[in-house]
Coordinates of C-alpha atoms in Angstrom, one line a residue:
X1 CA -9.2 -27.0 10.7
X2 CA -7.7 -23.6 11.7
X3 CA -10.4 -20.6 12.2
X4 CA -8.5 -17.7 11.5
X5 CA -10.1 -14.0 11.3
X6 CA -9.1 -11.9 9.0
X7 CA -9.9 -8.1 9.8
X8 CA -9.5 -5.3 7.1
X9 CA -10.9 -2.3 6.5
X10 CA -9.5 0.2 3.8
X11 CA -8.9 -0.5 0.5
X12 CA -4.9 -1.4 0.0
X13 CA -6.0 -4.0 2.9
X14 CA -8.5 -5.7 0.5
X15 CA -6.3 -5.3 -2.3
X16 CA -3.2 -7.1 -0.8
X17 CA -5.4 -9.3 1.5
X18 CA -8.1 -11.2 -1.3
X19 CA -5.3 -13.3 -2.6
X20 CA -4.6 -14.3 0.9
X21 CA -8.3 -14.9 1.6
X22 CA -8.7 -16.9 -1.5
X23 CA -5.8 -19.0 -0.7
X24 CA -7.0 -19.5 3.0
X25 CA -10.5 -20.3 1.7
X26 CA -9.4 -23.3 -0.5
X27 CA -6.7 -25.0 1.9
X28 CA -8.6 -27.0 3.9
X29 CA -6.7 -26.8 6.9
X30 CA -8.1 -23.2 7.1
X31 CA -11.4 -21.7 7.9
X32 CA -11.2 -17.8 7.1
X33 CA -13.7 -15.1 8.5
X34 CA -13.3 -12.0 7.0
X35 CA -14.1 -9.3 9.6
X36 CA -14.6 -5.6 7.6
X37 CA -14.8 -2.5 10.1
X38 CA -15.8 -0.1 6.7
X39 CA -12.6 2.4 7.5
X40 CA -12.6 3.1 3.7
X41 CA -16.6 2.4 3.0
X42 CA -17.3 3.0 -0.3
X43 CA -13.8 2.3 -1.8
X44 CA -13.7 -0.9 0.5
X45 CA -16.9 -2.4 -0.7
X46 CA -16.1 -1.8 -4.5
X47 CA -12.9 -3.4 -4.2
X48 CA -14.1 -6.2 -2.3
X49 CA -16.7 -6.8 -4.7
X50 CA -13.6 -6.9 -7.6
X51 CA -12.0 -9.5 -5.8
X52 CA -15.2 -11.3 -5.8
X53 CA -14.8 -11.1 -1.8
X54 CA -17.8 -9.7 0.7
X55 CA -16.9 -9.7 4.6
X56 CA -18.2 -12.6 6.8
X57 CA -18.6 -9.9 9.5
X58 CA -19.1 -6.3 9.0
X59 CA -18.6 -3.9 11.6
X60 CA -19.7 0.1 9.9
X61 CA -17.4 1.7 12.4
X62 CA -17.1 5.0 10.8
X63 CA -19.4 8.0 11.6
X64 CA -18.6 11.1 9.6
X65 CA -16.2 13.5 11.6
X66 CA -14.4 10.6 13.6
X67 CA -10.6 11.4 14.9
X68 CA -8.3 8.6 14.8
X69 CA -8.8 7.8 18.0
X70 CA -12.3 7.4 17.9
X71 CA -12.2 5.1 15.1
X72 CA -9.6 2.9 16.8
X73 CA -12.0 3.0 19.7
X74 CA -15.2 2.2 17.9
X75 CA -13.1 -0.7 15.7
X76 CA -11.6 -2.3 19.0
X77 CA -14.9 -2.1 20.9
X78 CA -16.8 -4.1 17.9
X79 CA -14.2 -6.5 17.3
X80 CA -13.9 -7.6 21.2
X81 CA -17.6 -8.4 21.0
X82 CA -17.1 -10.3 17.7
X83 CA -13.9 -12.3 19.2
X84 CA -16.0 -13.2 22.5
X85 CA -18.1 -15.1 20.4
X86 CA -15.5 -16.6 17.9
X87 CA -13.5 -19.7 18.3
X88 CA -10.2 -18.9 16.9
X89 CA -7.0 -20.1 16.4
X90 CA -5.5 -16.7 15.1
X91 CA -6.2 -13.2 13.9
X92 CA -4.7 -12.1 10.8
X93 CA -4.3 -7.9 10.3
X94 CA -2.2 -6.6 7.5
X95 CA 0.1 -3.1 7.5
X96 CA -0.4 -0.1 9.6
X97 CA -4.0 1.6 9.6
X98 CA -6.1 2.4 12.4
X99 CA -8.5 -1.3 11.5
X100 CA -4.7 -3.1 11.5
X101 CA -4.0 -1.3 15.4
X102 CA -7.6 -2.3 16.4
X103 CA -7.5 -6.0 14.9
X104 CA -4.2 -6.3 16.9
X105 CA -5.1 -5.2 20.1
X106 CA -8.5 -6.9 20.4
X107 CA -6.5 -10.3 19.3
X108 CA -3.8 -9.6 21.9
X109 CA -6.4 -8.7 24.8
X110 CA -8.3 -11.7 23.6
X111 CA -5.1 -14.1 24.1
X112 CA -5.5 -14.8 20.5
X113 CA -2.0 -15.2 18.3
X114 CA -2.0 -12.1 16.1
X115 CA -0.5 -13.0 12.5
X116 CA 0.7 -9.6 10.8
X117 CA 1.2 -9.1 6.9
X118 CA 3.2 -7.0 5.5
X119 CA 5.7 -6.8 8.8
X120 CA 8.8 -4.9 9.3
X121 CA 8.5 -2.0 7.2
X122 CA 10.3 0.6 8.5
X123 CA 11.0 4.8 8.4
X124 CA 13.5 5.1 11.0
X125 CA 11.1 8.2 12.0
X126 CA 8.0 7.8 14.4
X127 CA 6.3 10.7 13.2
X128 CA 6.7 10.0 9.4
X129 CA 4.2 8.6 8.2
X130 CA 1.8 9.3 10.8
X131 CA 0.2 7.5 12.1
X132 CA 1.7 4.1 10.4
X133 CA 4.9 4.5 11.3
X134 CA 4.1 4.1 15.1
X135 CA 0.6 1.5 14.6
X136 CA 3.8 -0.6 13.2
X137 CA 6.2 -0.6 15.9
X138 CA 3.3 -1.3 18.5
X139 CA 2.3 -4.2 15.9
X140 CA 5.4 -5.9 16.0
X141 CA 5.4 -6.3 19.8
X142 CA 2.6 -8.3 20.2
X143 CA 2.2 -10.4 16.7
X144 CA 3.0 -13.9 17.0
X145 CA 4.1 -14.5 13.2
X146 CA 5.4 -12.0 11.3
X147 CA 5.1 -12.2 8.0
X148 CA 7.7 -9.5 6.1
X149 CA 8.1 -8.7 2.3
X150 CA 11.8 -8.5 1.6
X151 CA 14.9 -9.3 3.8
X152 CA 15.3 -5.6 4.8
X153 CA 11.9 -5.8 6.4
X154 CA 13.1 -9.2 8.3
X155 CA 15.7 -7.0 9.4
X156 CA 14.5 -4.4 10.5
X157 CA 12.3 -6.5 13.0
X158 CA 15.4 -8.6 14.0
X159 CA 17.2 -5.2 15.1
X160 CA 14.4 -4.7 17.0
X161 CA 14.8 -7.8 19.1
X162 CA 12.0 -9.8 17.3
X163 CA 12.9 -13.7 17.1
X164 CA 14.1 -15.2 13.8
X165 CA 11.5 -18.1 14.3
X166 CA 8.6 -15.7 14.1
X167 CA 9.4 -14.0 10.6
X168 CA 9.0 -15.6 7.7
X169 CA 10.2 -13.3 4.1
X170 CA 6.7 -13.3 1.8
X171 CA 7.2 -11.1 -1.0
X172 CA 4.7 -8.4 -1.0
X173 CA 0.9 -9.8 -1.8
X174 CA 0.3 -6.2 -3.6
X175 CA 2.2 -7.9 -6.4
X176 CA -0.1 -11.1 -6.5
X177 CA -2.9 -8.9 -6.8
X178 CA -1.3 -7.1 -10.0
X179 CA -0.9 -9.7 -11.6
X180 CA -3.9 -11.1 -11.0
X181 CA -5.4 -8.0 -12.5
X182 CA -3.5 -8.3 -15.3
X183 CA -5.7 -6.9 -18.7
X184 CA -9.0 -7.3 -17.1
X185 CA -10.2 -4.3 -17.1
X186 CA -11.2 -3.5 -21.1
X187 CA -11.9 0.4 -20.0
X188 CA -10.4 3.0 -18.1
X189 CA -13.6 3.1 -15.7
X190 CA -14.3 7.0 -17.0
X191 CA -15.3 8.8 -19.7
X192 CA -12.4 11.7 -19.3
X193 CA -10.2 8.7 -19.8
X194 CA -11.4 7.0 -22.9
X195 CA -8.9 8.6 -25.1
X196 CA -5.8 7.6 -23.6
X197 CA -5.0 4.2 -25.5
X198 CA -4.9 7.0 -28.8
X199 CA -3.5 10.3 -26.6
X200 CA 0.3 10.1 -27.6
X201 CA 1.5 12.6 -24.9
X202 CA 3.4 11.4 -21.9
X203 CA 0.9 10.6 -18.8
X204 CA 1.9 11.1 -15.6
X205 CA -0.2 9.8 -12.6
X206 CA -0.7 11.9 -10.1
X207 CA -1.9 11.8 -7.0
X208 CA -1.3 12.9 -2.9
X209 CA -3.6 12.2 -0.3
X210 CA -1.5 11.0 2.9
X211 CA -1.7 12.9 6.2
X212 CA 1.8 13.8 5.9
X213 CA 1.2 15.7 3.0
X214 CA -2.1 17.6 4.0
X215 CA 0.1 20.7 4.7
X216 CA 1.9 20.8 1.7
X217 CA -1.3 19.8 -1.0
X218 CA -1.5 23.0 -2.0
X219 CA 1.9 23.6 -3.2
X220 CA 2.2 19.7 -4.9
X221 CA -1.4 20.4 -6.6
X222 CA 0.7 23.6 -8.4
X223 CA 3.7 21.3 -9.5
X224 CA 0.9 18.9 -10.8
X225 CA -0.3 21.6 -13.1
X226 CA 2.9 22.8 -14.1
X227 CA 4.2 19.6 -15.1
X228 CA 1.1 19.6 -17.1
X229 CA 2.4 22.8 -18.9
X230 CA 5.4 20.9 -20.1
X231 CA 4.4 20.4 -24.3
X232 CA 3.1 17.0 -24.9
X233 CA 2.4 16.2 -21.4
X234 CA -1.2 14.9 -19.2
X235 CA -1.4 14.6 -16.0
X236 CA -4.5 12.5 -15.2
X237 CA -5.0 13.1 -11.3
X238 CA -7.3 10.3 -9.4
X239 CA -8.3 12.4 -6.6
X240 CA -9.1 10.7 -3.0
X241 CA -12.8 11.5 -1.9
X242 CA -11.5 13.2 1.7
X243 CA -13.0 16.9 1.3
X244 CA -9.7 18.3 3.4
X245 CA -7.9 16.6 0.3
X246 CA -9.8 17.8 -2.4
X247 CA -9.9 21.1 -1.0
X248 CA -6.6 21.5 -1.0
X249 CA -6.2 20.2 -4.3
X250 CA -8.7 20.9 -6.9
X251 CA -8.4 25.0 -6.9
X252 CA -4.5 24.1 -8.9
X253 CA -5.8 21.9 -10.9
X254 CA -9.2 22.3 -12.1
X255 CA -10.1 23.6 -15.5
X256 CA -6.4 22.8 -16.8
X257 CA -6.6 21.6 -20.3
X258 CA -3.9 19.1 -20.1
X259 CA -4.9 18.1 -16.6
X260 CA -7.7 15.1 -16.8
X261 CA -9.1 14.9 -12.8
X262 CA -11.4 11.9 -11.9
X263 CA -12.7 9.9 -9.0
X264 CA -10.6 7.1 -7.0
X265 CA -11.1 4.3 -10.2
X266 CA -11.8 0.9 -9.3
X267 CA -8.9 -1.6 -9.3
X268 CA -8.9 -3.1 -11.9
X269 CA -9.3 0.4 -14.0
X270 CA -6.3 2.0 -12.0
X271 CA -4.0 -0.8 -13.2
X272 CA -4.8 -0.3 -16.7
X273 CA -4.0 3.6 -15.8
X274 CA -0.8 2.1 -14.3
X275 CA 0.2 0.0 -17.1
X276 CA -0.4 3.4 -19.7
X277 CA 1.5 5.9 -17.4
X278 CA 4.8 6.7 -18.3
X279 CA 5.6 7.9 -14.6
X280 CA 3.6 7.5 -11.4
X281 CA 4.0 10.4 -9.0
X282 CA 2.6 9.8 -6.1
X283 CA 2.7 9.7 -2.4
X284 CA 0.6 5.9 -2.3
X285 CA 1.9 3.1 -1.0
X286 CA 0.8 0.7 -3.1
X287 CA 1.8 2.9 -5.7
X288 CA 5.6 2.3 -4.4
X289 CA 5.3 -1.2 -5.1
X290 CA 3.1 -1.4 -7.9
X291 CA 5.3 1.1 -10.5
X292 CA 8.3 -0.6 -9.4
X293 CA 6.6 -4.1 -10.8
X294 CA 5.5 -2.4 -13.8
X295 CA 8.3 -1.0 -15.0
X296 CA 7.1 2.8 -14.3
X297 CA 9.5 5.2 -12.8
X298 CA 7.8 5.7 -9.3
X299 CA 8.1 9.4 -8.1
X300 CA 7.3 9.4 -4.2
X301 CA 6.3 12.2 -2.9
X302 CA 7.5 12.4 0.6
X303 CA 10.7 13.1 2.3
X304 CA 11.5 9.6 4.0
X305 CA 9.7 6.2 2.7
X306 CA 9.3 2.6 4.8
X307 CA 9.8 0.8 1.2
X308 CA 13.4 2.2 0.8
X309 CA 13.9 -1.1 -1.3
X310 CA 13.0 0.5 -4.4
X311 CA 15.0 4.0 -4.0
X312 CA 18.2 1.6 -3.3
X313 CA 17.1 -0.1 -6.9
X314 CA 16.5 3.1 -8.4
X315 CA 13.2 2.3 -9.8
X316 CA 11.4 5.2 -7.2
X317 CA 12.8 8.2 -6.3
X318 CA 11.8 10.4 -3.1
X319 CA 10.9 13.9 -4.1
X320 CA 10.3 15.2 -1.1
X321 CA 6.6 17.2 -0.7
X322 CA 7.8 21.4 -1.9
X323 CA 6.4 22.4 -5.2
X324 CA 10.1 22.4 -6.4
X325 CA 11.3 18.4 -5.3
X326 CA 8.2 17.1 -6.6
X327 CA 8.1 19.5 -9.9
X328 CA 11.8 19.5 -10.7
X329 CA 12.4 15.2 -10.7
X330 CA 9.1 14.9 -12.8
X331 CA 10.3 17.3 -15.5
X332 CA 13.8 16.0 -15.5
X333 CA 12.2 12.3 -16.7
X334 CA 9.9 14.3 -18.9
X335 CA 12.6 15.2 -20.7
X336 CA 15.7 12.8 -20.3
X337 CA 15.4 10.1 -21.6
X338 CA 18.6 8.4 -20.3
X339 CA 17.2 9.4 -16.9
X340 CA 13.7 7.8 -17.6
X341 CA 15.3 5.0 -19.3
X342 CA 17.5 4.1 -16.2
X343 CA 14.4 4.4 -13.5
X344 CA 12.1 2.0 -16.0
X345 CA 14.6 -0.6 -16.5
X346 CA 15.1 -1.2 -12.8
X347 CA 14.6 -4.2 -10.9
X348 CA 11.5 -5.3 -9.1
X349 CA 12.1 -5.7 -5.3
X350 CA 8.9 -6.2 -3.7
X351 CA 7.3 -9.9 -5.5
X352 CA 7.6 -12.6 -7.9
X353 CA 3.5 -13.3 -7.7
X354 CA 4.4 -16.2 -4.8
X355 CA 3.9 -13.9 -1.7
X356 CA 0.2 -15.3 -1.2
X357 CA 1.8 -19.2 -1.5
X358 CA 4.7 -18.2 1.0
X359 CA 2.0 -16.9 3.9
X360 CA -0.7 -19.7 3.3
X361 CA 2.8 -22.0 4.4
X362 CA 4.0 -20.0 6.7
X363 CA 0.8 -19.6 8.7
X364 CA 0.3 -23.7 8.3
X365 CA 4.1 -23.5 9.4
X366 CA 3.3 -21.6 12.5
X367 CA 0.3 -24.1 13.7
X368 CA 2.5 -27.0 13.0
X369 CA 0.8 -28.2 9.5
X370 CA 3.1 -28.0 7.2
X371 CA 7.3 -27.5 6.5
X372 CA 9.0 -23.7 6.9
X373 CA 7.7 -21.3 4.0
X374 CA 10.8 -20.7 1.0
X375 CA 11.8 -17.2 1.7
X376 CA 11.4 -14.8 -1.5
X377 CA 14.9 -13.7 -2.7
X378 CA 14.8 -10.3 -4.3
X379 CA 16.4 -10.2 -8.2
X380 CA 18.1 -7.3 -7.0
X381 CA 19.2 -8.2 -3.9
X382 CA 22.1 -6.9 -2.7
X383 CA 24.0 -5.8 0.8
X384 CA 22.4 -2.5 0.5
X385 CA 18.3 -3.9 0.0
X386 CA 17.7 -2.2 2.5
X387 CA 17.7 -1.9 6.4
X388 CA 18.8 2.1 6.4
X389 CA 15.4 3.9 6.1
X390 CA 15.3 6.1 2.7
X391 CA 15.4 10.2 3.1
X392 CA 15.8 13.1 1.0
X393 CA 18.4 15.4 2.1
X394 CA 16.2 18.1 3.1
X395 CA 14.5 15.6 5.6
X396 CA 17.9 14.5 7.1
X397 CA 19.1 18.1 7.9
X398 CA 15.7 18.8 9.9

């Protein structure tokens, strides 16, 4: 049996790792330990508790006030104590967050082989997104088996010398989870939202809370509310608990009548909110992937994207992070419906609901247990899915 560690600590990381856990935890050729370092505390333990998951391990790196580097610091300097004392055959870190940096290096330091989900995403620009962009690129240089969504991702690590034998195309697990979701929430998971199964305006979702955008907040927050001026228009607005974010946001959109603001919901209630959006507009990368797989036009707001795969499909659109890019695209769905129309019919790129099958055989692969994983083939792949990162124009002339 292989003993595998499995570190996470924000939410999106529990989200697209429990199927993987799950998996791991009835193949009996693995022994998972789920190592939590708390990055995203509250948020992380809900979730986790959805997923009917708790951590083996639990770290409780965060102390209010921390810089990036000090939680990298604290999360690396509990986990090499942990990993003295484990017996492992592998550490398994998904994305790009300051847990997935940490989780790598201690695994690397530790001569352990580092397994990394959700590999190969790609920019093009170091400094956009910060920090993921770079924790990604260091990532790939020390991971053992790398374990990429979609062929652009595998090819984006091949271009940067990474062997073929080490990457295995998944599918995205964030898909998994969605579908394993499905109906089961039978609420919205707030009071404010109760109404919307009856509300016959258009809803757009709406939210921004990436370092990227911390400059510009104030300016999307006033697009937010003037989309919400648009006649028969909501904008419900799940607003991330980081006081710099809410700070920045609430003064544009508080008090608006056709503006509904609440708490981050649980899963399970944001993908009923997903499912009765008629746009997402948001600068979330789950959110990327998730709209796309349910047939919502997906508005990013940002001017360059690593998951290019769904602008090329033309089921997202970048919008860029001005009060006019992110005001103007929304509006023009609002009210063309060719244009909506278009966007909602799109192809899914990211998952067919396998990716979780695809690494449980690729990680028995990689240990010798069990026949190469079968790669996931987009429905919409063609040439163009996607190695060239995604931009808007403004972007590119900077």
């Amino acid at each position: 049996m292989r003993t595998v560690a499995v570190v996470l600590g924000t939410r999106p990381e529990a989200i697209k790792l429990a199927p993987v856990i799950h998996a791991l935890r009835e193949d009996p050729r693995f022994e998972p330990i789920v190592i939590s370092t708390g990055q995203h505390r509250e948020m992380l333990d809900e979730t986790m508790r959805e997923f009917d998951l708790s951590p083996d391990i639990d770290l409780a790196v965060m102390v209010p006030g921390q810089t990036l580097s000090q939680t990298t610091y604290r999360a690396l300097r509990e986990l090499e104590g942990q990993l003295d004392s484990l017996k492992l055959q592998a550490v398994l870190v998904h994305g790009d967050t300051a847990t997935t940096l940490a989780g790598a290096l201690a695994a690397f330091h530790h001569r352990i082989p580092l397994i990394h989900v959700e590999a190969g995403l790609r920019s093009g620009f170091l400094g956009s997104p910060f920090p993921e962009e770079g924790n990604r690129r260091m990532i790939a240089q020390i991971a053992a088996l790398h374990l990429a969504p979609t062929p652009g991702n595998k090819a984006n690590l091949l271009s940067e010398g990474i062997a073929e034998e080490t990457i295995a195309v998944t599918g995205n697990t964030v898909i998994d989870a969605l579908h394993w979701a499905g109906h089961k929430a039978d609420s919205f998971g707030h009071p404010a939202l109760e109404d919307l199964d009856t509300d016959t305006r258009k809803v757009v979702l709406a939210s921004a809370h990436r370092r990227d955008a911390w400059p510009h907040l104030p300016q999307i927050a006033r697009a937010f509310a003037a989309i919400a001026d648009e006649p028969g228009t909501r904008v419900v607005v799940p607003l991330h608990r980081n006081p710099a974010v809410r700070r920045a946001v609430l003064p544009a959109v508080e008090g608006h009548p056709d503006i509904t603001v609440v708490d981050p919901l649980p899963y399970l209630n944001f993908c009923r909110l997903m499912r009765r959006a008629d746009i997402v507009l948001s600068d979330s990368s789950g959110a990327q992937e998730e709209g796309p797989a349910l047939g919502k036009p997906t508005l990013v707001i940002s001017n360059v994207t690593e998951r290019s795969e769904a602008v090329v499909a033309g089921t997202a659109r970048l919008v860029g992070t001005s009060y006019d890019g992110v005001y103007t695209h929304t509006v023009e769905l609002l009210r063309d419906k060719e244009a909506y129309a278009r966007m909602a019919s799109a192809a899914n790129p990211y998952g067919d609901g396998r990716a979780t099958r695809r690494t449980v055989d690729a990680i028995a692969h990689f240990f010798g247990d069990g026949p190469p994983a079968e790669p996931f083939v987009p429905e919409c792949e063609t040439d163009e899915l996607s190695v060239e990162p995604a931009r808007t124009a403004e972007f590119a002339r900077s």
